[in-house]
Amino acid sequence: MILFLVLTDMILALQYNKNEAFQLNYQSKISNFIEGANTEGQQTWDISCIAHFEVKIQQSTDSLIAMSLYDVKIKADNIKEQTDAQLTNAEQEAYNHPVYFFYRTDGTVFNITENAKDPAYINSFKHGIINSLQTRIGEPNTKPQHFVVSDSQGTHNEHFQIDRIGKQLRITSQYSESDFISFSNEKVSQTMLQLNVNNTRIVEDDRIIRSEITMRIDHNSIIERNVDSPDAHIVTIAQSVLDNIKIVTSNNNDFPFKSLDDLLSADPNIQYTPSHKQETTLQHSDLSTLHTPSNSDGQAECPGDIELCHVYSHTIPIVIGKIARSEINISSVIGITPGCNLSNESRSYIVGAYSQIDAHLLRYEFPKAVEFYAEYGQLYGEPLRNGAQLKFQQKPVWNYVFPELDCKLHKKKEAKKTSTLKIEYDLPVLVLVLHFEAGINTSVGYSIEWSICQQNLNSNLQIIPDVQLVLFGSASSSIGILKAGIELTGGTKSSIDSLAEINTDKCLAHTSAFFEIDPLSVKLEAYWETKKKRKAVDIIDIEEPQKSIKIFDIEFKG
């Protein structure tokens, strides 16, 4: 019985011998495309190499293994054209440099190193292949098992199913963004994406002979979309296979070190990879800031109990295919005491003009990207909020107080203020590091005219904001001088002419708003580029004509 248990343990453990060398072929394909826009087209990476492994130290529970890469081939295409990465001699040599890692008999990978002299993208490339060996060995044909796993993306719970098929163990596992305890990149949070990863490892003769990974990343923060939100978003799909194991002759059996730490002390260029030595707490600040509800300064409301008060509001949707949607809310308020009573005890009136811009891009929300108000009034002889203010993302960037109450016409023009709101993160995807970003650049300038006459309450307030929205989004990766991905660019300009006025001589109130938008254009392209050239193919190309809209033009008597 004791012998049987020992044999069983041997079967359920990965075993490697000192000075053993073996090779595996690696292939991967990584594609970026836009989903939900009724269009076809993608950018794809095709990557292959030979991964050479040598066992340097063997211990009872783990082995120190060195991995080098040979015959590295990298291709990128933009649907119509393909290019090969022309590796320099220095790059070829860097891929050949070994990185080291400990491989436990239960399939856990830990303490991965990198070469400080090599480019970061080459170290990431190697770490991605090492992650293909990560697994957990356990009893087959039992209930799913759950383990905490650390890899290039971070630390997460992973759900394993182990089955015996003849002489082989088939280990499948899955995890998603909700399983993460921490991400290796502190800019990434669970609210920014949907990540689904499926792994399959085949174990035979106490070692992994085949590894498959499929990964899908939906870059969006809106899981349950309302009917007006843009449906289109960027998706990354990645697949890899590590197989065709071959036992080969070791390149160099001489390893004069008793431990990995001895090697690191002797060669300062070999260092532990930070993401495999420490964890980063999950960051939720980026999107939680964007989605924090609060009272708006960009929308009109009647203060107190001014008996004759009217709010006029209209929202203009600017829809850009299924990619983006901007909602511009324009409103005004005019209120006076019934009968235009001008006694000091009961003076109550308000004139105001307001605007608010909410933006939705690639299924990310940027509420209250811009808020503006300009108003003047009194409530029972006490002044209200008498001035103008511009906010970007609920943060004031410009304030003005109306000082002149001299019944004269005044004009003020405010230079444009600019704000950038974006979601941005880097995420390891197999052997590449994917850079994703989506956002808007907003520039706002205002012209204001006012005439406020405190003696007879005649008031005139006109604001004309000029708004420029520039949209951007991309999913891309770089390997040396070769960069490829998909990229969104576009934007538009618009202006709003809002007027609110009270004429107490005629006991009349009037408000109006007119909206004008310049031609709108948005382009999404798949591309690859080097230092010498750039090749791009349009996936989406949208152009909309100029529009002028009368929103409202209303007057009433007090």
mmCIF file of N, CA and C in Angstrom, residues 15 26 251 280:
data_model
loop_
_atom_site.group_PDB
_atom_site.id
_atom_site.type_symbol
_atom_site.label_atom_id
_atom_site.label_comp_id
_atom_site.label_asym_id
_atom_site.label_seq_id
_atom_site.Cartn_x
_atom_site.Cartn_y
_atom_site.Cartn_z
ATOM 1 N N GLN A 15 8.178 16.039 -13.199
ATOM 2 C CA GLN A 15 9.526 15.637 -12.833
ATOM 3 C C GLN A 15 10.502 16.003 -13.954
ATOM 4 N N TYR A 26 6.509 27.073 -30.324
ATOM 5 C CA TYR A 26 5.512 28.032 -29.844
ATOM 6 C C TYR A 26 4.903 28.783 -31.023
ATOM 7 N N ASN A 251 22.875 22.790 -24.211
ATOM 8 C CA ASN A 251 23.866 23.697 -24.783
ATOM 9 C C ASN A 251 25.085 23.835 -23.890
ATOM 10 N N THR A 280 0.253 44.285 -6.458
ATOM 11 C CA THR A 280 -0.274 45.637 -6.440
ATOM 12 C C THR A 280 -1.756 45.588 -6.116
#
